[in-house]
Amino acid sequence: FLAEDLPSKDEARHFLRLCPEDIVFLYAPSSRIHDEAFVLQELDGLCHRFSCDIKREIKIYYKGHVEKNVINLHSSSVTMIEGLTNVISLNLENENQSHVEDFYKNLYGAVDGVISPFSSMAVEANLIGLPALLLSYDPNNYGMRVRGTWKTLPYNIHNYPMRNSKNIICSSREGLA
């Protein structure tokens, strides 16, 4: 589905109203609660720092998961998200559902890579040749109380291809910086 008729980067960015000269990464959390607030803050700071170094804007296109809302996960998230200058929040609620297929093709066509905690969107990105930064650390180690088995997630059979590809695996918050 994605590989068929994938638009060019210029066409996709025009469709999504993204600047063609920017470097754009998709941050796509999974349905499991992870560490979205910290990750968004850290990525915003990294974008600012590296944009100055390379003289190009770097943007994070943030796609929350339909089964959760990061604003409801952390009491300070509303203020934190509003203050991020390099994060573009994606809201599919305003998209015409008959055009969701076009939207996703343009989304993958527009980005330069994906950042995700082993979500299906990282698998899809890999299938069309996009690199991924995979977050595999356990947020419980950083004072969060989340359910799930973050220590074994990268070893689930469906994650094997991502774990054994040219993706970068980040196993700690410190590794993100």
mmCIF file with all atom_site columns, C-alpha atoms in Angstrom:
data_model
loop_
_atom_site.group_PDB
_atom_site.id
_atom_site.type_symbol
_atom_site.label_atom_id
_atom_site.label_alt_id
_atom_site.label_comp_id
_atom_site.label_asym_id
_atom_site.label_entity_id
_atom_site.label_seq_id
_atom_site.pdbx_PDB_ins_code
_atom_site.Cartn_x
_atom_site.Cartn_y
_atom_site.Cartn_z
_atom_site.occupancy
_atom_site.B_iso_or_equiv
_atom_site.pdbx_formal_charge
_atom_site.auth_seq_id
_atom_site.auth_comp_id
_atom_site.auth_asym_id
_atom_site.auth_atom_id
_atom_site.pdbx_PDB_model_num
ATOM 1   C CA . PHE A 1 1   ? 0.000   0.000   0.000  1.00 0.00 ? 1   PHE A CA 1
ATOM 2   C CA . LEU A 1 2   ? 2.658   2.538   1.009  1.00 0.00 ? 2   LEU A CA 1
ATOM 3   C CA . ALA A 1 3   ? 5.183   1.697   -1.684 1.00 0.00 ? 3   ALA A CA 1
ATOM 4   C CA . GLU A 1 4   ? 2.620   2.135   -4.448 1.00 0.00 ? 4   GLU A CA 1
ATOM 5   C CA . ASP A 1 5   ? 2.473   5.694   -5.752 1.00 0.00 ? 5   ASP A CA 1
ATOM 6   C CA . LEU A 1 6   ? 4.425   7.224   -2.877 1.00 0.00 ? 6   LEU A CA 1
ATOM 7   C CA . PRO A 1 7   ? 4.672   10.942  -3.675 1.00 0.00 ? 7   PRO A CA 1
ATOM 8   C CA . SER A 1 8   ? 7.999   12.700  -4.083 1.00 0.00 ? 8   SER A CA 1
ATOM 9   C CA . LYS A 1 9   ? 9.365   14.497  -1.027 1.00 0.00 ? 9   LYS A CA 1
ATOM 10  C CA . ASP A 1 10  ? 8.507   17.885  -2.578 1.00 0.00 ? 10  ASP A CA 1
ATOM 11  C CA . GLU A 1 11  ? 4.932   16.809  -3.414 1.00 0.00 ? 11  GLU A CA 1
ATOM 12  C CA . ALA A 1 12  ? 4.420   15.297  0.050  1.00 0.00 ? 12  ALA A CA 1
ATOM 13  C CA . ARG A 1 13  ? 5.724   18.354  1.853  1.00 0.00 ? 13  ARG A CA 1
ATOM 14  C CA . HIS A 1 14  ? 3.553   20.622  -0.249 1.00 0.00 ? 14  HIS A CA 1
ATOM 15  C CA . PHE A 1 15  ? 0.520   18.450  0.624  1.00 0.00 ? 15  PHE A CA 1
ATOM 16  C CA . LEU A 1 16  ? 1.352   18.679  4.355  1.00 0.00 ? 16  LEU A CA 1
ATOM 17  C CA . ARG A 1 17  ? 2.375   22.345  4.187  1.00 0.00 ? 17  ARG A CA 1
ATOM 18  C CA . LEU A 1 18  ? 5.922   21.580  5.356  1.00 0.00 ? 18  LEU A CA 1
ATOM 19  C CA . CYS A 1 19  ? 8.945   23.580  4.281  1.00 0.00 ? 19  CYS A CA 1
ATOM 20  C CA . PRO A 1 20  ? 10.806  21.680  1.522  1.00 0.00 ? 20  PRO A CA 1
ATOM 21  C CA . GLU A 1 21  ? 14.221  22.731  2.873  1.00 0.00 ? 21  GLU A CA 1
ATOM 22  C CA . ASP A 1 22  ? 13.671  21.505  6.437  1.00 0.00 ? 22  ASP A CA 1
ATOM 23  C CA . ILE A 1 23  ? 14.844  18.184  7.820  1.00 0.00 ? 23  ILE A CA 1
ATOM 24  C CA . VAL A 1 24  ? 11.705  16.484  9.188  1.00 0.00 ? 24  VAL A CA 1
ATOM 25  C CA . PHE A 1 25  ? 11.425  13.465  11.472 1.00 0.00 ? 25  PHE A CA 1
ATOM 26  C CA . LEU A 1 26  ? 8.206   11.735  12.463 1.00 0.00 ? 26  LEU A CA 1
ATOM 27  C CA . TYR A 1 27  ? 7.864   10.972  16.173 1.00 0.00 ? 27  TYR A CA 1
ATOM 28  C CA . ALA A 1 28  ? 5.282   8.194   16.416 1.00 0.00 ? 28  ALA A CA 1
ATOM 29  C CA . PRO A 1 29  ? 4.687   6.750   19.893 1.00 0.00 ? 29  PRO A CA 1
ATOM 30  C CA . SER A 1 30  ? 3.017   3.370   20.234 1.00 0.00 ? 30  SER A CA 1
ATOM 31  C CA . SER A 1 31  ? -0.232  2.510   21.994 1.00 0.00 ? 31  SER A CA 1
ATOM 32  C CA . ARG A 1 32  ? 1.774   1.656   25.118 1.00 0.00 ? 32  ARG A CA 1
ATOM 33  C CA . ILE A 1 33  ? 2.490   4.561   27.446 1.00 0.00 ? 33  ILE A CA 1
ATOM 34  C CA . HIS A 1 34  ? 6.160   5.422   27.168 1.00 0.00 ? 34  HIS A CA 1
ATOM 35  C CA . ASP A 1 35  ? 7.982   8.686   27.828 1.00 0.00 ? 35  ASP A CA 1
ATOM 36  C CA . GLU A 1 36  ? 6.406   11.095  25.332 1.00 0.00 ? 36  GLU A CA 1
ATOM 37  C CA . ALA A 1 37  ? 6.691   14.295  27.379 1.00 0.00 ? 37  ALA A CA 1
ATOM 38  C CA . PHE A 1 38  ? 10.419  13.854  28.009 1.00 0.00 ? 38  PHE A CA 1
ATOM 39  C CA . VAL A 1 39  ? 11.112  12.706  24.456 1.00 0.00 ? 39  VAL A CA 1
ATOM 40  C CA . LEU A 1 40  ? 9.301   15.689  22.917 1.00 0.00 ? 40  LEU A CA 1
ATOM 41  C CA . GLN A 1 41  ? 11.168  18.158  25.138 1.00 0.00 ? 41  GLN A CA 1
ATOM 42  C CA . GLU A 1 42  ? 14.513  16.514  24.395 1.00 0.00 ? 42  GLU A CA 1
ATOM 43  C CA . LEU A 1 43  ? 13.898  16.345  20.647 1.00 0.00 ? 43  LEU A CA 1
ATOM 44  C CA . ASP A 1 44  ? 12.847  19.996  20.564 1.00 0.00 ? 44  ASP A CA 1
ATOM 45  C CA . GLY A 1 45  ? 16.120  21.009  22.230 1.00 0.00 ? 45  GLY A CA 1
ATOM 46  C CA . LEU A 1 46  ? 18.200  18.791  19.941 1.00 0.00 ? 46  LEU A CA 1
ATOM 47  C CA . CYS A 1 47  ? 16.492  20.285  16.876 1.00 0.00 ? 47  CYS A CA 1
ATOM 48  C CA . HIS A 1 48  ? 17.342  23.778  18.021 1.00 0.00 ? 48  HIS A CA 1
ATOM 49  C CA . ARG A 1 49  ? 20.974  22.896  18.774 1.00 0.00 ? 49  ARG A CA 1
ATOM 50  C CA . PHE A 1 50  ? 21.618  21.038  15.519 1.00 0.00 ? 50  PHE A CA 1
ATOM 51  C CA . SER A 1 51  ? 19.657  23.513  13.366 1.00 0.00 ? 51  SER A CA 1
ATOM 52  C CA . CYS A 1 52  ? 22.147  26.167  14.444 1.00 0.00 ? 52  CYS A CA 1
ATOM 53  C CA . ASP A 1 53  ? 25.071  23.885  13.577 1.00 0.00 ? 53  ASP A CA 1
ATOM 54  C CA . ILE A 1 54  ? 23.916  22.890  10.091 1.00 0.00 ? 54  ILE A CA 1
ATOM 55  C CA . LYS A 1 55  ? 22.081  26.120  9.168  1.00 0.00 ? 55  LYS A CA 1
ATOM 56  C CA . ARG A 1 56  ? 18.856  24.232  8.318  1.00 0.00 ? 56  ARG A CA 1
ATOM 57  C CA . GLU A 1 57  ? 15.660  23.901  10.285 1.00 0.00 ? 57  GLU A CA 1
ATOM 58  C CA . ILE A 1 58  ? 14.967  20.501  11.842 1.00 0.00 ? 58  ILE A CA 1
ATOM 59  C CA . LYS A 1 59  ? 11.360  19.741  12.736 1.00 0.00 ? 59  LYS A CA 1
ATOM 60  C CA . ILE A 1 60  ? 9.643   16.898  14.572 1.00 0.00 ? 60  ILE A CA 1
ATOM 61  C CA . TYR A 1 61  ? 6.241   15.944  13.191 1.00 0.00 ? 61  TYR A CA 1
ATOM 62  C CA . TYR A 1 62  ? 4.481   14.473  16.243 1.00 0.00 ? 62  TYR A CA 1
ATOM 63  C CA . LYS A 1 63  ? 1.771   11.898  15.664 1.00 0.00 ? 63  LYS A CA 1
ATOM 64  C CA . GLY A 1 64  ? 0.153   10.782  18.907 1.00 0.00 ? 64  GLY A CA 1
ATOM 65  C CA . HIS A 1 65  ? -1.493  7.388   19.056 1.00 0.00 ? 65  HIS A CA 1
ATOM 66  C CA . VAL A 1 66  ? -5.262  7.225   18.529 1.00 0.00 ? 66  VAL A CA 1
ATOM 67  C CA . GLU A 1 67  ? -5.764  5.217   21.719 1.00 0.00 ? 67  GLU A CA 1
ATOM 68  C CA . LYS A 1 68  ? -4.221  7.817   23.996 1.00 0.00 ? 68  LYS A CA 1
ATOM 69  C CA . ASN A 1 69  ? -3.532  11.494  24.291 1.00 0.00 ? 69  ASN A CA 1
ATOM 70  C CA . VAL A 1 70  ? -0.208  12.713  25.703 1.00 0.00 ? 70  VAL A CA 1
ATOM 71  C CA . ILE A 1 71  ? -1.924  15.737  27.234 1.00 0.00 ? 71  ILE A CA 1
ATOM 72  C CA . ASN A 1 72  ? -3.896  13.402  29.513 1.00 0.00 ? 72  ASN A CA 1
ATOM 73  C CA . LEU A 1 73  ? -0.790  11.467  30.554 1.00 0.00 ? 73  LEU A CA 1
ATOM 74  C CA . HIS A 1 74  ? 1.120   14.244  32.269 1.00 0.00 ? 74  HIS A CA 1
ATOM 75  C CA . SER A 1 75  ? -0.394  17.197  34.089 1.00 0.00 ? 75  SER A CA 1
ATOM 76  C CA . SER A 1 76  ? 2.244   19.608  32.758 1.00 0.00 ? 76  SER A CA 1
ATOM 77  C CA . SER A 1 77  ? 2.066   18.429  29.149 1.00 0.00 ? 77  SER A CA 1
ATOM 78  C CA . VAL A 1 78  ? -0.284  21.142  27.888 1.00 0.00 ? 78  VAL A CA 1
ATOM 79  C CA . THR A 1 79  ? 2.199   23.870  28.792 1.00 0.00 ? 79  THR A CA 1
ATOM 80  C CA . MET A 1 80  ? 5.156   21.759  27.684 1.00 0.00 ? 80  MET A CA 1
ATOM 81  C CA . ILE A 1 81  ? 3.771   21.016  24.221 1.00 0.00 ? 81  ILE A CA 1
ATOM 82  C CA . GLU A 1 82  ? 2.711   24.611  23.610 1.00 0.00 ? 82  GLU A CA 1
ATOM 83  C CA . GLY A 1 83  ? 6.240   25.817  24.350 1.00 0.00 ? 83  GLY A CA 1
ATOM 84  C CA . LEU A 1 84  ? 7.984   23.552  21.850 1.00 0.00 ? 84  LEU A CA 1
ATOM 85  C CA . THR A 1 85  ? 9.158   25.500  18.809 1.00 0.00 ? 85  THR A CA 1
ATOM 86  C CA . ASN A 1 86  ? 10.389  22.632  16.632 1.00 0.00 ? 86  ASN A CA 1
ATOM 87  C CA . VAL A 1 87  ? 7.497   20.192  17.141 1.00 0.00 ? 87  VAL A CA 1
ATOM 88  C CA . ILE A 1 88  ? 4.559   20.140  14.746 1.00 0.00 ? 88  ILE A CA 1
ATOM 89  C CA . SER A 1 89  ? 1.591   18.418  16.351 1.00 0.00 ? 89  SER A CA 1
ATOM 90  C CA . LEU A 1 90  ? -0.392  16.274  13.962 1.00 0.00 ? 90  LEU A CA 1
ATOM 91  C CA . ASN A 1 91  ? -4.144  16.153  14.486 1.00 0.00 ? 91  ASN A CA 1
ATOM 92  C CA . LEU A 1 92  ? -5.971  13.606  12.349 1.00 0.00 ? 92  LEU A CA 1
ATOM 93  C CA . GLU A 1 93  ? -9.350  14.521  13.844 1.00 0.00 ? 93  GLU A CA 1
ATOM 94  C CA . ASN A 1 94  ? -9.535  17.429  11.401 1.00 0.00 ? 94  ASN A CA 1
ATOM 95  C CA . GLU A 1 95  ? -8.641  15.298  8.376  1.00 0.00 ? 95  GLU A CA 1
ATOM 96  C CA . ASN A 1 96  ? -11.335 14.126  6.005  1.00 0.00 ? 96  ASN A CA 1
ATOM 97  C CA . GLN A 1 97  ? -11.469 10.358  6.600  1.00 0.00 ? 97  GLN A CA 1
ATOM 98  C CA . SER A 1 98  ? -11.819 9.664   2.877  1.00 0.00 ? 98  SER A CA 1
ATOM 99  C CA . HIS A 1 99  ? -8.338  11.143  2.430  1.00 0.00 ? 99  HIS A CA 1
ATOM 100 C CA . VAL A 1 100 ? -6.537  9.289   5.249  1.00 0.00 ? 100 VAL A CA 1
ATOM 101 C CA . GLU A 1 101 ? -4.799  7.012   2.730  1.00 0.00 ? 101 GLU A CA 1
ATOM 102 C CA . ASP A 1 102 ? -3.438  10.063  0.880  1.00 0.00 ? 102 ASP A CA 1
ATOM 103 C CA . PHE A 1 103 ? -2.451  11.615  4.172  1.00 0.00 ? 103 PHE A CA 1
ATOM 104 C CA . TYR A 1 104 ? -0.374  8.604   5.261  1.00 0.00 ? 104 TYR A CA 1
ATOM 105 C CA . LYS A 1 105 ? 1.334   8.270   1.894  1.00 0.00 ? 105 LYS A CA 1
ATOM 106 C CA . ASN A 1 106 ? 2.269   11.943  2.044  1.00 0.00 ? 106 ASN A CA 1
ATOM 107 C CA . LEU A 1 107 ? 3.342   11.629  5.672  1.00 0.00 ? 107 LEU A CA 1
ATOM 108 C CA . TYR A 1 108 ? 5.829   8.868   4.843  1.00 0.00 ? 108 TYR A CA 1
ATOM 109 C CA . GLY A 1 109 ? 6.866   10.646  1.648  1.00 0.00 ? 109 GLY A CA 1
ATOM 110 C CA . ALA A 1 110 ? 7.624   13.877  3.522  1.00 0.00 ? 110 ALA A CA 1
ATOM 111 C CA . VAL A 1 111 ? 9.759   12.684  6.431  1.00 0.00 ? 111 VAL A CA 1
ATOM 112 C CA . ASP A 1 112 ? 13.458  11.906  6.530  1.00 0.00 ? 112 ASP A CA 1
ATOM 113 C CA . GLY A 1 113 ? 13.190  9.312   9.300  1.00 0.00 ? 113 GLY A CA 1
ATOM 114 C CA . VAL A 1 114 ? 11.048  8.003   12.169 1.00 0.00 ? 114 VAL A CA 1
ATOM 115 C CA . ILE A 1 115 ? 11.522  8.099   15.942 1.00 0.00 ? 115 ILE A CA 1
ATOM 116 C CA . SER A 1 116 ? 9.452   5.553   17.828 1.00 0.00 ? 116 SER A CA 1
ATOM 117 C CA . PRO A 1 117 ? 9.377   3.013   20.681 1.00 0.00 ? 117 PRO A CA 1
ATOM 118 C CA . PHE A 1 118 ? 9.073   0.015   18.332 1.00 0.00 ? 118 PHE A CA 1
ATOM 119 C CA . SER A 1 119 ? 5.682   1.041   16.905 1.00 0.00 ? 119 SER A CA 1
ATOM 120 C CA . SER A 1 120 ? 4.134   -0.294  13.722 1.00 0.00 ? 120 SER A CA 1
ATOM 121 C CA . MET A 1 121 ? 4.877   3.058   12.068 1.00 0.00 ? 121 MET A CA 1
ATOM 122 C CA . ALA A 1 122 ? 8.597   2.343   12.450 1.00 0.00 ? 122 ALA A CA 1
ATOM 123 C CA . VAL A 1 123 ? 8.067   -1.023  10.752 1.00 0.00 ? 123 VAL A CA 1
ATOM 124 C CA . GLU A 1 124 ? 6.212   0.677   7.895  1.00 0.00 ? 124 GLU A CA 1
ATOM 125 C CA . ALA A 1 125 ? 8.957   3.298   7.577  1.00 0.00 ? 125 ALA A CA 1
ATOM 126 C CA . ASN A 1 126 ? 11.576  0.567   7.343  1.00 0.00 ? 126 ASN A CA 1
ATOM 127 C CA . LEU A 1 127 ? 9.590   -1.206  4.634  1.00 0.00 ? 127 LEU A CA 1
ATOM 128 C CA . ILE A 1 128 ? 9.828   1.868   2.407  1.00 0.00 ? 128 ILE A CA 1
ATOM 129 C CA . GLY A 1 129 ? 13.479  2.537   3.214  1.00 0.00 ? 129 GLY A CA 1
ATOM 130 C CA . LEU A 1 130 ? 13.269  5.195   5.928  1.00 0.00 ? 130 LEU A CA 1
ATOM 131 C CA . PRO A 1 131 ? 15.671  4.937   8.886  1.00 0.00 ? 131 PRO A CA 1
ATOM 132 C CA . ALA A 1 132 ? 14.377  4.811   12.445 1.00 0.00 ? 132 ALA A CA 1
ATOM 133 C CA . LEU A 1 133 ? 15.567  5.737   15.905 1.00 0.00 ? 133 LEU A CA 1
ATOM 134 C CA . LEU A 1 134 ? 13.974  3.135   18.178 1.00 0.00 ? 134 LEU A CA 1
ATOM 135 C CA . LEU A 1 135 ? 13.415  4.004   21.833 1.00 0.00 ? 135 LEU A CA 1
ATOM 136 C CA . SER A 1 136 ? 13.809  0.827   23.845 1.00 0.00 ? 136 SER A CA 1
ATOM 137 C CA . TYR A 1 137 ? 14.405  2.044   27.380 1.00 0.00 ? 137 TYR A CA 1
ATOM 138 C CA . ASP A 1 138 ? 12.059  1.335   30.262 1.00 0.00 ? 138 ASP A CA 1
ATOM 139 C CA . PRO A 1 139 ? 10.414  4.567   31.496 1.00 0.00 ? 139 PRO A CA 1
ATOM 140 C CA . ASN A 1 140 ? 9.936   2.932   34.906 1.00 0.00 ? 140 ASN A CA 1
ATOM 141 C CA . ASN A 1 141 ? 13.701  3.410   35.375 1.00 0.00 ? 141 ASN A CA 1
ATOM 142 C CA . TYR A 1 142 ? 13.130  7.188   35.269 1.00 0.00 ? 142 TYR A CA 1
ATOM 143 C CA . GLY A 1 143 ? 10.407  7.512   37.887 1.00 0.00 ? 143 GLY A CA 1
ATOM 144 C CA . MET A 1 144 ? 7.422   6.934   35.622 1.00 0.00 ? 144 MET A CA 1
ATOM 145 C CA . ARG A 1 145 ? 4.820   4.356   36.513 1.00 0.00 ? 145 ARG A CA 1
ATOM 146 C CA . VAL A 1 146 ? 3.873   2.589   33.330 1.00 0.00 ? 146 VAL A CA 1
ATOM 147 C CA . ARG A 1 147 ? 2.549   -0.881  32.731 1.00 0.00 ? 147 ARG A CA 1
ATOM 148 C CA . GLY A 1 148 ? 4.097   -3.241  30.268 1.00 0.00 ? 148 GLY A CA 1
ATOM 149 C CA . THR A 1 149 ? 7.257   -5.110  29.600 1.00 0.00 ? 149 THR A CA 1
ATOM 150 C CA . TRP A 1 150 ? 9.625   -2.552  28.108 1.00 0.00 ? 150 TRP A CA 1
ATOM 151 C CA . LYS A 1 151 ? 12.641  -4.770  28.817 1.00 0.00 ? 151 LYS A CA 1
ATOM 152 C CA . THR A 1 152 ? 11.390  -7.509  26.494 1.00 0.00 ? 152 THR A CA 1
ATOM 153 C CA . LEU A 1 153 ? 9.544   -5.428  23.878 1.00 0.00 ? 153 LEU A CA 1
ATOM 154 C CA . PRO A 1 154 ? 12.462  -5.163  21.429 1.00 0.00 ? 154 PRO A CA 1
ATOM 155 C CA . TYR A 1 155 ? 12.745  -8.956  21.514 1.00 0.00 ? 155 TYR A CA 1
ATOM 156 C CA . ASN A 1 156 ? 9.152   -9.679  20.493 1.00 0.00 ? 156 ASN A CA 1
ATOM 157 C CA . ILE A 1 157 ? 9.156   -11.675 17.282 1.00 0.00 ? 157 ILE A CA 1
ATOM 158 C CA . HIS A 1 158 ? 7.451   -8.938  15.250 1.00 0.00 ? 158 HIS A CA 1
ATOM 159 C CA . ASN A 1 159 ? 10.198  -6.478  16.277 1.00 0.00 ? 159 ASN A CA 1
ATOM 160 C CA . TYR A 1 160 ? 13.051  -8.752  15.208 1.00 0.00 ? 160 TYR A CA 1
ATOM 161 C CA . PRO A 1 161 ? 13.473  -7.176  11.736 1.00 0.00 ? 161 PRO A CA 1
ATOM 162 C CA . MET A 1 162 ? 13.696  -3.665  13.219 1.00 0.00 ? 162 MET A CA 1
ATOM 163 C CA . ARG A 1 163 ? 16.134  -4.734  15.898 1.00 0.00 ? 163 ARG A CA 1
ATOM 164 C CA . ASN A 1 164 ? 18.400  -6.391  13.346 1.00 0.00 ? 164 ASN A CA 1
ATOM 165 C CA . SER A 1 165 ? 18.455  -3.676  10.703 1.00 0.00 ? 165 SER A CA 1
ATOM 166 C CA . LYS A 1 166 ? 20.367  -0.443  10.267 1.00 0.00 ? 166 LYS A CA 1
ATOM 167 C CA . ASN A 1 167 ? 18.123  1.365   12.758 1.00 0.00 ? 167 ASN A CA 1
ATOM 168 C CA . ILE A 1 168 ? 19.594  3.100   15.781 1.00 0.00 ? 168 ILE A CA 1
ATOM 169 C CA . ILE A 1 169 ? 18.413  1.673   19.096 1.00 0.00 ? 169 ILE A CA 1
ATOM 170 C CA . CYS A 1 170 ? 18.354  4.042   22.067 1.00 0.00 ? 170 CYS A CA 1
ATOM 171 C CA . SER A 1 171 ? 18.425  2.085   25.321 1.00 0.00 ? 171 SER A CA 1
ATOM 172 C CA . SER A 1 172 ? 18.355  5.046   27.764 1.00 0.00 ? 172 SER A CA 1
ATOM 173 C CA . ARG A 1 173 ? 17.188  8.622   28.111 1.00 0.00 ? 173 ARG A CA 1
ATOM 174 C CA . GLU A 1 174 ? 20.830  9.659   28.187 1.00 0.00 ? 174 GLU A CA 1
ATOM 175 C CA . GLY A 1 175 ? 21.371  7.928   24.837 1.00 0.00 ? 175 GLY A CA 1
ATOM 176 C CA . LEU A 1 176 ? 18.788  10.180  23.228 1.00 0.00 ? 176 LEU A CA 1
ATOM 177 C CA . ALA A 1 177 ? 20.931  13.251  23.897 1.00 0.00 ? 177 ALA A CA 1
#
